[in-house]
mmCIF file of C-alpha atoms and ligand atoms in Angstrom:
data_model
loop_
_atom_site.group_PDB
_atom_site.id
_atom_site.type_symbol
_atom_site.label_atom_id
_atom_site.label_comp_id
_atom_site.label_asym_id
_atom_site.label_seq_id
_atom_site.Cartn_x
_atom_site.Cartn_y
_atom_site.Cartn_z
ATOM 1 C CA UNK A 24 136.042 114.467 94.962
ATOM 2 C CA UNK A 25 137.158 117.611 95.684
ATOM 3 C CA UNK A 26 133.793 119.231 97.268
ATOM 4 C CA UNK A 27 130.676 118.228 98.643
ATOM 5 C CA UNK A 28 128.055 119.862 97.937
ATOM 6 C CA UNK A 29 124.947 118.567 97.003
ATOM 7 C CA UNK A 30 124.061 114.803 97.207
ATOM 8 C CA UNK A 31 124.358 115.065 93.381
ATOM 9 C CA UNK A 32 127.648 115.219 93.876
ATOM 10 C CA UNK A 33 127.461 111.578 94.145
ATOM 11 C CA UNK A 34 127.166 108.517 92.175
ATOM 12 C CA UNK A 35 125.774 105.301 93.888
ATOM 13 C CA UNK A 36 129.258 104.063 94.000
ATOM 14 C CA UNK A 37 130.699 106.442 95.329
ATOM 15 C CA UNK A 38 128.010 107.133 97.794
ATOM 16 C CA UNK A 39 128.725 103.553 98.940
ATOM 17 C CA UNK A 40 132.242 103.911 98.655
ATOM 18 C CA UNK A 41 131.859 106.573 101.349
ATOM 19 C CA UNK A 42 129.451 105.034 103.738
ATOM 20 C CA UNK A 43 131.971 101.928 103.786
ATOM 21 C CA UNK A 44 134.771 104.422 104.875
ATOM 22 C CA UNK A 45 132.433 105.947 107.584
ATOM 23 C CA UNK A 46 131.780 102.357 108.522
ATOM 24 C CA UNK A 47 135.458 101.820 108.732
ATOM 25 C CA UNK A 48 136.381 104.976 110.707
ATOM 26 C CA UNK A 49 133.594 104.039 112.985
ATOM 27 C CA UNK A 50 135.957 101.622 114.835
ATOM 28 C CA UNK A 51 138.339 104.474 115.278
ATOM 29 C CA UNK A 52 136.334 105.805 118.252
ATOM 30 C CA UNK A 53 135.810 102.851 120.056
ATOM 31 C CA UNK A 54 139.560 102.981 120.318
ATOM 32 C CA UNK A 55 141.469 104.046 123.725
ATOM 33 C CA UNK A 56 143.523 106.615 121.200
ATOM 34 C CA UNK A 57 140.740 107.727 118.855
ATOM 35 C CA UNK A 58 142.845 109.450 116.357
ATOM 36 C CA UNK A 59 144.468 109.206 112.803
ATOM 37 C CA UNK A 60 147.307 110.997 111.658
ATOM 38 C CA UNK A 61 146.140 111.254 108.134
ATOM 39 C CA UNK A 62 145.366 114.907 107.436
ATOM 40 C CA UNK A 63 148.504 115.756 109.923
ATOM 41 C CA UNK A 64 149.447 119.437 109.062
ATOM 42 C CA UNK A 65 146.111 120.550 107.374
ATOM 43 C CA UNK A 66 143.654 123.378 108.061
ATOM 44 C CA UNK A 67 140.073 123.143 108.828
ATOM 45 C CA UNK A 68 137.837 125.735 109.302
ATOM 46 C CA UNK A 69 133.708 125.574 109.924
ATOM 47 C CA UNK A 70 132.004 128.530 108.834
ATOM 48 C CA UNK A 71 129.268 128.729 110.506
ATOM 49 C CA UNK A 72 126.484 131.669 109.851
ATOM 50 C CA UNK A 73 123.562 129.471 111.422
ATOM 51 C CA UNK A 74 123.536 128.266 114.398
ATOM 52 C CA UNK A 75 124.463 124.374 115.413
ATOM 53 C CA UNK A 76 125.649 121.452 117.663
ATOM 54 C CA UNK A 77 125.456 118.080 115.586
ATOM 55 C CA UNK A 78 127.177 119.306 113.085
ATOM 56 C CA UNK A 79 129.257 122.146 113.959
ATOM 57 C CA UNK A 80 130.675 120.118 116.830
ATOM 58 C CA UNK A 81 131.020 116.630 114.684
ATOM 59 C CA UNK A 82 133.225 118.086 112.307
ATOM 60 C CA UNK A 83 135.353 119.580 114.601
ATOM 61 C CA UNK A 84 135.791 116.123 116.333
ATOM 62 C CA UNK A 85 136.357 114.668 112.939
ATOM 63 C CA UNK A 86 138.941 116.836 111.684
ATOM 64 C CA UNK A 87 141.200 116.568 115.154
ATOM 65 C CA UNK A 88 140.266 113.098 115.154
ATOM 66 C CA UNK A 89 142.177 112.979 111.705
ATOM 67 C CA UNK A 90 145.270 115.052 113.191
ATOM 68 C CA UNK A 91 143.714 118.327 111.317
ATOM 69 C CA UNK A 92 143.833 121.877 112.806
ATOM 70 C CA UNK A 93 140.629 122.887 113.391
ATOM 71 C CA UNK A 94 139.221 126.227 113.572
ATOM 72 C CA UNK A 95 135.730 127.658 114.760
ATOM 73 C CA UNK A 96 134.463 130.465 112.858
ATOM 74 C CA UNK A 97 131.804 132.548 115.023
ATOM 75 C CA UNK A 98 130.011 134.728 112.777
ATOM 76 C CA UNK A 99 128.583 137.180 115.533
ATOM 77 C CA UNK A 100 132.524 137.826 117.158
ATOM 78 C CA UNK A 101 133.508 138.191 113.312
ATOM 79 C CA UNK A 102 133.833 140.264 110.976
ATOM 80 C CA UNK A 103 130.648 139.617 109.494
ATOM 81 C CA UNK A 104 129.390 142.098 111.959
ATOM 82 C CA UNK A 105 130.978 145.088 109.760
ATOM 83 C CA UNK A 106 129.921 143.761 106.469
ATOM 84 C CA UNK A 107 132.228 141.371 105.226
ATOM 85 C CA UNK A 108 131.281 139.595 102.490
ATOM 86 C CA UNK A 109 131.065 135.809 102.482
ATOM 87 C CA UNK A 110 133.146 135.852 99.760
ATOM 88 C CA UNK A 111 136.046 137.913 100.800
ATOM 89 C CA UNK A 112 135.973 135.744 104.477
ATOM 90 C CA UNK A 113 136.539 132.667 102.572
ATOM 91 C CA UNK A 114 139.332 134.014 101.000
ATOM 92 C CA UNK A 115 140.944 135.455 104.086
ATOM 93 C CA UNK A 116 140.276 132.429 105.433
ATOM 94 C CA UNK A 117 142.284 130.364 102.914
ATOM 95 C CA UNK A 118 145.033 133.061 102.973
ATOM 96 C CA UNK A 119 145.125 132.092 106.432
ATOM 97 C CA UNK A 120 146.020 128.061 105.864
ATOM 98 C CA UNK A 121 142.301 126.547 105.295
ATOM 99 C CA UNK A 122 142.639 123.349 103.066
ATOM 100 C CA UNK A 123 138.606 122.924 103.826
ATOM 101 C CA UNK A 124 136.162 125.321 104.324
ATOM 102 C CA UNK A 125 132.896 123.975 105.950
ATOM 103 C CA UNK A 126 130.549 126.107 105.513
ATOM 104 C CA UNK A 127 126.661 126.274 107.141
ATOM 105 C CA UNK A 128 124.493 129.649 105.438
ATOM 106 C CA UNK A 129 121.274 130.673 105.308
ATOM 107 C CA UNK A 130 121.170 131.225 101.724
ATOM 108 C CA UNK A 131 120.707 128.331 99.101
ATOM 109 C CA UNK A 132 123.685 127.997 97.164
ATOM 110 C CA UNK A 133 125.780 129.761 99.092
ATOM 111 C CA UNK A 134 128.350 126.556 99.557
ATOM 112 C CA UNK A 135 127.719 126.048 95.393
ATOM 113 C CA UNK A 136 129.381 130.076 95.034
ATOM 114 C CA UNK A 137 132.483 129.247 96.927
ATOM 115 C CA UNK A 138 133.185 126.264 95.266
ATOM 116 C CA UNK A 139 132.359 127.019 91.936
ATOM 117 C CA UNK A 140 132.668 130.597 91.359
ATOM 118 C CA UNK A 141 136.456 130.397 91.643
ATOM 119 C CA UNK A 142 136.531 132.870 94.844
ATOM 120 C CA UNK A 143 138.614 130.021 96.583
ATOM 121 C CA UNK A 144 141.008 126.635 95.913
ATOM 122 C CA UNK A 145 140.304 124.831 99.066
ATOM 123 C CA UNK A 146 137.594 122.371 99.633
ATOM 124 C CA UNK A 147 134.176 123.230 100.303
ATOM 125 C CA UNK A 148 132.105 121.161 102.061
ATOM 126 C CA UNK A 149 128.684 122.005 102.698
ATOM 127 C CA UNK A 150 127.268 122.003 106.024
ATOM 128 C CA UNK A 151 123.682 123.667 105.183
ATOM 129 C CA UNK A 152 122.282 126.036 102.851
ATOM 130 C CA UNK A 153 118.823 127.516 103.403
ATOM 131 C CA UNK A 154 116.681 125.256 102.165
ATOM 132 C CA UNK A 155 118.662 123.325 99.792
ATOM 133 C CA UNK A 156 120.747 120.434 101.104
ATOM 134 C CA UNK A 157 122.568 119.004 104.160
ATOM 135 C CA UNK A 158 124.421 116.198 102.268
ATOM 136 C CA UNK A 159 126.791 114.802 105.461
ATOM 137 C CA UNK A 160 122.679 114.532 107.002
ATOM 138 C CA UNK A 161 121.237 112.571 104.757
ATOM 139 C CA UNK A 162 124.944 110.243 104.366
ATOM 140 C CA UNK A 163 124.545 109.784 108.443
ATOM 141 C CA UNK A 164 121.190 109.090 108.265
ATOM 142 C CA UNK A 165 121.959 105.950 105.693
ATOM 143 C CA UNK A 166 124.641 104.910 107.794
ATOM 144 C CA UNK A 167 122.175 104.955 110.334
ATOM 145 C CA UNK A 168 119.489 102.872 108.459
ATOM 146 C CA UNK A 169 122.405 100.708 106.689
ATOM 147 C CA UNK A 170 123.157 99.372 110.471
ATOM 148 C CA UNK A 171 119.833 99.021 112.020
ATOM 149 C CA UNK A 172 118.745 97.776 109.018
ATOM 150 C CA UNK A 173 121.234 95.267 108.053
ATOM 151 C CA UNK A 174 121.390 95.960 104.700
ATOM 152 C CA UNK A 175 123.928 95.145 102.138
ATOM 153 C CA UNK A 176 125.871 98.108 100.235
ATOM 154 C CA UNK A 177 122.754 100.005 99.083
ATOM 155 C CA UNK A 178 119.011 100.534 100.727
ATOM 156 C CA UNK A 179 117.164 98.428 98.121
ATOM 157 C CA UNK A 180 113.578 97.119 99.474
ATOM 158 C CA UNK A 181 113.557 99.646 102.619
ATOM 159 C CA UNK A 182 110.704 102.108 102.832
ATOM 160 C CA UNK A 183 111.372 105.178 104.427
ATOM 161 C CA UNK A 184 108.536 107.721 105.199
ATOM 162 C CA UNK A 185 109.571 111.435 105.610
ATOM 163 C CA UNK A 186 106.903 113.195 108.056
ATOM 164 C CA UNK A 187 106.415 117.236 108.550
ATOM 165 C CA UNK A 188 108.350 119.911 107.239
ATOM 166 C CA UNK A 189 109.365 119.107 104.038
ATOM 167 C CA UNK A 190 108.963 122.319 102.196
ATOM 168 C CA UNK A 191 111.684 124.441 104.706
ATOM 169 C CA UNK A 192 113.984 120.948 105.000
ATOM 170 C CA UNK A 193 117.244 120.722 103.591
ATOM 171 C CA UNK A 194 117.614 116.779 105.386
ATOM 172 C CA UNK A 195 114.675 115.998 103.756
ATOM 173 C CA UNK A 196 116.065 116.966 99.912
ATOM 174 C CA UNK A 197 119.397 115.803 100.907
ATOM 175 C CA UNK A 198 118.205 112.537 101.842
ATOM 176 C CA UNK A 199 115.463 111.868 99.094
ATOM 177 C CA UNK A 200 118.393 112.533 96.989
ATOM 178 C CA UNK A 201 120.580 109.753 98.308
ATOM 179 C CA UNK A 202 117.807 107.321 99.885
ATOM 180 C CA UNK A 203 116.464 106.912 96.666
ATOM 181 C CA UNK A 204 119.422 106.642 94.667
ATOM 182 C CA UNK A 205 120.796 103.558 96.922
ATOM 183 C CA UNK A 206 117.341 102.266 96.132
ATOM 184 C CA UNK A 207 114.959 102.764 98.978
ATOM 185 C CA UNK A 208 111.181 103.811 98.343
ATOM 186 C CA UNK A 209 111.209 107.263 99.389
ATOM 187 C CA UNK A 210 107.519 108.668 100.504
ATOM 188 C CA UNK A 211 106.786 112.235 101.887
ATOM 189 C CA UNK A 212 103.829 113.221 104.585
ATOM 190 C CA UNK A 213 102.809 116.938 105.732
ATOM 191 C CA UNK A 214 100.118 119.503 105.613
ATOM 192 C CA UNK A 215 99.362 120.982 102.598
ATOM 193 C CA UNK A 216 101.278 124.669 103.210
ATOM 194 C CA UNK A 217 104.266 122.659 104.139
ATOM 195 C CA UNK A 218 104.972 119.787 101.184
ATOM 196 C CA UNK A 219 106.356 121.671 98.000
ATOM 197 C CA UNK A 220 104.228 121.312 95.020
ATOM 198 C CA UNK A 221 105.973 118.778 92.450
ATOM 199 C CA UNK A 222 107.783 116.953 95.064
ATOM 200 C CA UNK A 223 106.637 113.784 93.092
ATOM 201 C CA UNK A 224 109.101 114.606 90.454
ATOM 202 C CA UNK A 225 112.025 113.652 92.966
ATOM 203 C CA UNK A 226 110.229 110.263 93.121
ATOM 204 C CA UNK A 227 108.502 110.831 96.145
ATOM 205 C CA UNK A 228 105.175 109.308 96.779
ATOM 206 C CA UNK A 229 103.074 112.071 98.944
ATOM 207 C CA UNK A 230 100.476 111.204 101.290
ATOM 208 C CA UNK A 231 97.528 113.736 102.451
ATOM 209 C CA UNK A 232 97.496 112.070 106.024
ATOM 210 C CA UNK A 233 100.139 110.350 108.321
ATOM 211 C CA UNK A 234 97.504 107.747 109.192
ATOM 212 C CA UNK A 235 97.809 106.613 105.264
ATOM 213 C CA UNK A 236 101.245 106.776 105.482
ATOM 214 C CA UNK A 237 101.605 104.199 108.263
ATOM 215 C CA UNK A 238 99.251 101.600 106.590
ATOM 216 C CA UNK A 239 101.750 101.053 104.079
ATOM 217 C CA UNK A 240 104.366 100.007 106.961
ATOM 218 C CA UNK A 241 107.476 101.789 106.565
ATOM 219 C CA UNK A 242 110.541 100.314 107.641
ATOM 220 C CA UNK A 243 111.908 103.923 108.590
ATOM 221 C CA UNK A 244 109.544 106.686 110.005
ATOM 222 C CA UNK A 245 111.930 110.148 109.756
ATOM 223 C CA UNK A 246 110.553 112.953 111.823
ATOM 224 C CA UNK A 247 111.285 116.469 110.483
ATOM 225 C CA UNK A 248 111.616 119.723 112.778
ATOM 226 C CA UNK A 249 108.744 121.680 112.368
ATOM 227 C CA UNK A 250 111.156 125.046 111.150
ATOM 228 C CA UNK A 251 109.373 127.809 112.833
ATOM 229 C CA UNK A 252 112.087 130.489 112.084
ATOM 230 C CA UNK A 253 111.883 129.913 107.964
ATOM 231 C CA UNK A 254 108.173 130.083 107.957
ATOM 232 C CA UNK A 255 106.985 133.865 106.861
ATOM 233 C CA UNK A 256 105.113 136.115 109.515
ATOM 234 C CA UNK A 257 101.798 135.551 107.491
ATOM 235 C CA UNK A 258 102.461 132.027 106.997
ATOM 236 C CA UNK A 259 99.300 130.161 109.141
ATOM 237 C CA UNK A 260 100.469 127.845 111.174
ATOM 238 C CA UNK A 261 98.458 126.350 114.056
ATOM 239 C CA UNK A 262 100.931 124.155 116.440
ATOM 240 C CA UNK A 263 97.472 122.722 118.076
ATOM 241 C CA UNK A 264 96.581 121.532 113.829
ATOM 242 C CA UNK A 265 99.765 120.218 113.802
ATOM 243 C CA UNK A 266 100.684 117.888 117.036
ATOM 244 C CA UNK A 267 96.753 116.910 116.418
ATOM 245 C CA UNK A 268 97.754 115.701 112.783
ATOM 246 C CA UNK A 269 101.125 115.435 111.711
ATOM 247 C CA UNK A 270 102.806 114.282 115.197
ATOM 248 C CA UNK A 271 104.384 110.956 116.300
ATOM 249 C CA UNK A 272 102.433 110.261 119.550
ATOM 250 C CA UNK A 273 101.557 107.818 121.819
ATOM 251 C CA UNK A 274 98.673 106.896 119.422
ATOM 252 C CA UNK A 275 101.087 106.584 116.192
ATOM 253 C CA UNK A 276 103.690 105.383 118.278
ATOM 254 C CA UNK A 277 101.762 102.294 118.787
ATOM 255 C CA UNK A 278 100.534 101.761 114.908
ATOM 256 C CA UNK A 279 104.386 101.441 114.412
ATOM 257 C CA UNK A 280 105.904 97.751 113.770
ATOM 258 C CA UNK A 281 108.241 96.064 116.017
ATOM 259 C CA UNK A 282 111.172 96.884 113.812
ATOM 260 C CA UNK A 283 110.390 100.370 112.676
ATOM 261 C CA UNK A 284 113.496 102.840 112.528
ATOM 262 C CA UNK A 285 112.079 106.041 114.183
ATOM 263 C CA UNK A 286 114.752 108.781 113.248
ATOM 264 C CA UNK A 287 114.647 112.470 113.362
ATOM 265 C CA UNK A 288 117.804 114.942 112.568
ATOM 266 C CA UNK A 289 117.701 117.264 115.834
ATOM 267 C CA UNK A 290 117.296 119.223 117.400
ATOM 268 C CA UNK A 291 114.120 118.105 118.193
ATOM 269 C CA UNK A 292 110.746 119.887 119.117
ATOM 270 C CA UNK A 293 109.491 117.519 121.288
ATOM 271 C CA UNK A 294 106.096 117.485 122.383
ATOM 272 C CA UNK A 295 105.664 119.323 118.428
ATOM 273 C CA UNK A 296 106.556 116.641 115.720
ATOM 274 C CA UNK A 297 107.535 114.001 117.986
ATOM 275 C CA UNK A 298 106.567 112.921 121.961
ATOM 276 C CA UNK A 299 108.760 112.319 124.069
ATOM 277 C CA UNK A 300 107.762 108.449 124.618
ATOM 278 C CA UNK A 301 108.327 108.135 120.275
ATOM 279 C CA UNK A 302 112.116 110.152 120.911
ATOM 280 C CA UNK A 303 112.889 107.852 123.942
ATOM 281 C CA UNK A 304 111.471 104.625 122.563
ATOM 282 C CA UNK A 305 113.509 101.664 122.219
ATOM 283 C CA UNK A 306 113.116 102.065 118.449
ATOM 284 C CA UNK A 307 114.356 105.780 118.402
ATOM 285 C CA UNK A 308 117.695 105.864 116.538
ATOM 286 C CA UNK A 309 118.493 109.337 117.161
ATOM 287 C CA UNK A 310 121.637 109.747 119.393
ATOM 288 C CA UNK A 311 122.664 106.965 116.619
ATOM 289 C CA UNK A 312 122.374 109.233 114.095
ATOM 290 C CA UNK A 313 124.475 112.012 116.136
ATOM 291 C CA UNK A 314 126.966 109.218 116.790
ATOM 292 C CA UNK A 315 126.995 108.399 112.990
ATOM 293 C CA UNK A 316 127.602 111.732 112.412
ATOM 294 C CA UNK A 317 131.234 111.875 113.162
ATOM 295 C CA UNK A 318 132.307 108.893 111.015
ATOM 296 C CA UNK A 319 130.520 110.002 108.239
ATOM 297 C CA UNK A 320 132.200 113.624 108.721
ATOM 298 C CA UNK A 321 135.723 111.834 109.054
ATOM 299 C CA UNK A 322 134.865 109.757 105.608
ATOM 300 C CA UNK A 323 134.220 113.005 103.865
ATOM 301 C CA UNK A 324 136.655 115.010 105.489
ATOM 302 C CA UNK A 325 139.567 112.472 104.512
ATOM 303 C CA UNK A 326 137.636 111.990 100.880
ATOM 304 C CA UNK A 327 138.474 115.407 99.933
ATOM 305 C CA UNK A 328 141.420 116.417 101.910
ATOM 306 C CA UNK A 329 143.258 112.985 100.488
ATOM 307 C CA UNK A 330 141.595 112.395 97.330
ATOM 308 C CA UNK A 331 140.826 108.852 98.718
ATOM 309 C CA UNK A 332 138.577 106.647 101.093
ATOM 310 C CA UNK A 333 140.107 105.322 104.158
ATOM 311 C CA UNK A 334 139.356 101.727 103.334
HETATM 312 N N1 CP B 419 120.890 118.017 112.256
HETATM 313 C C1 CP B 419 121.572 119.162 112.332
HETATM 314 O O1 CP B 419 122.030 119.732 111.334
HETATM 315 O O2 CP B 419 121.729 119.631 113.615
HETATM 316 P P1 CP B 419 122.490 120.973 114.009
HETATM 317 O O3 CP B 419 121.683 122.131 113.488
HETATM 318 O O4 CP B 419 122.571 120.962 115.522
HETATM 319 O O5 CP B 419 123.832 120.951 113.368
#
């Protein structure tokens, strides 16, 4: 694999494959000396248009954790600021010594163009485009369920309920992409204005109310940020509407069973799409998720800076 950039990308085995490597690397940082010398001697660089701190921060970890050299593109001190072209900073970029090229953009398909248009060698790895995908997300986020689930190599059996946002959410494509293709039951819940029509097609069962939802007893409830700043300036959108319906409170909370995954990527709204009692809950698996984050970001990063898997 020489990019990631799309969960389809993947087959199951190698999605496994992957997830077993994260797994692996995991036990890296519990060590006193939490590093690797396997990517000793090459370049990383995020490129960064959007703002961040999961993932912009993870990867960096990951990459020195793996002996790389890291560095931060910031698009506001850059040359961005003049003009420059996405395309002609990647390539400067890579004239510079970048072997990867992580790359975060507010335009779909802008990680697909540097990888496939031929504007650069190096690896691309995509770290969020519009509303497309966040494929290192939705990987963390079945690392996540993998462990608190205690499931074998793949999700079969586990229902996972995706609440909110779906129609601005790049974590929730990502991961209906992969959940369901390691076998979970993938279902969706949101208003109306904010669940794209034909969502069914990606096997998705939708629900019109979160109250529905939870009857059916989901082994994973995955709160989505409510993305104010995608939504249009004639888009109606009543936050009072939306805690009343769509939020995990106290009240939902509580309909929840005893082993219920509650995840959400970050950052969070809280008090919005999820309380704070539902973020701070026992059953929350959200800094797991962050902590997740960095082995799955090492497993990729050594996937297609190597060519292999660590394990
Ligand atoms: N989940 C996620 O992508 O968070 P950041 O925007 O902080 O990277």
């Amino acid at each position: 694999m020489k990019h990631l950039i799309s969960i389809r990308d993947l087959t199951r085995d190698s999605a496994v494959a992957l997830l077993d490597s994260a797994q692996q690397l995991s036990q890296v940082n519990q060590r006193t000396i939490k590093s690797l010398p396997a990517l000793r001697g090459k370049t990383v660089v995020n490129l960064f248009y959007e703002n961040s701190t999961r993932t912009r921060i993870s990867f960096e970890i990951a990459a020195k954790r793996l002996s790389a050299d890291v560095i931060n593109f910031d698009a506001q001190s850059s040359s961005t600021s003049k003009g420059e072209s996405l395309k002609d900073t990647a390539q400067t970029l890579e004239a510079l010594g970048a072997a990867a090229i992580i790359v975060r953009h507010p335009m779909s398909g802008a990680a697909h163009s540097l990888a496939n248009r031929g504007w650069v060698s190096a690896s691309i790895i995509n770290a969020g485009d519009g509303r497309h995908e966040h494929p290192t997300q939705a990987l963390l986020d079945a690392m996540t369920i993998r462990q608190q689930k205690n499931s074998g190599d793949d999700l079969a059996g586990i229902k996972v309920l995706v609440v909110g946002d779906i129609e601005h959410s790049r974590v929730a494509r990502s991961n209906m992409l992969l959940l369901s293709l390691l076998g979970a039951t993938v279902s969706v819940a949101g208003p109306g204005t904010l669940v794209p029509e034909g969502i069914e097609a990606m096997g998705a069962k939708v629900y019109k109310t979160f109250d529905e939802a939870l009857d059916e007893k989901p082994d994973v409830v995955m709160m989505l940020r409510v993305q104010l700043e995608r939504m249009q300036k004639d888009d109606t959108f009543s936050t009072r509407e939306y805690i009343a319906n769509w939020s995990l409170d106290q009240t939902r909370l509580g309909l929840l069973g005893k082993e219920t995954v509650i995840m959400h990527p970050g950052p969070m709204n809280r008090g919005l799409e999820i309380s704070n009692q539902a973020a701070n809950d026992p059953r929350s698996a959200v800094l797991r998720q962050v902590e997740n984050g960095l082995a799955v970001r090492m497993a990729v990063l050594h996937r297609v800076l190597s060519g292999e898997d660590s394990n």
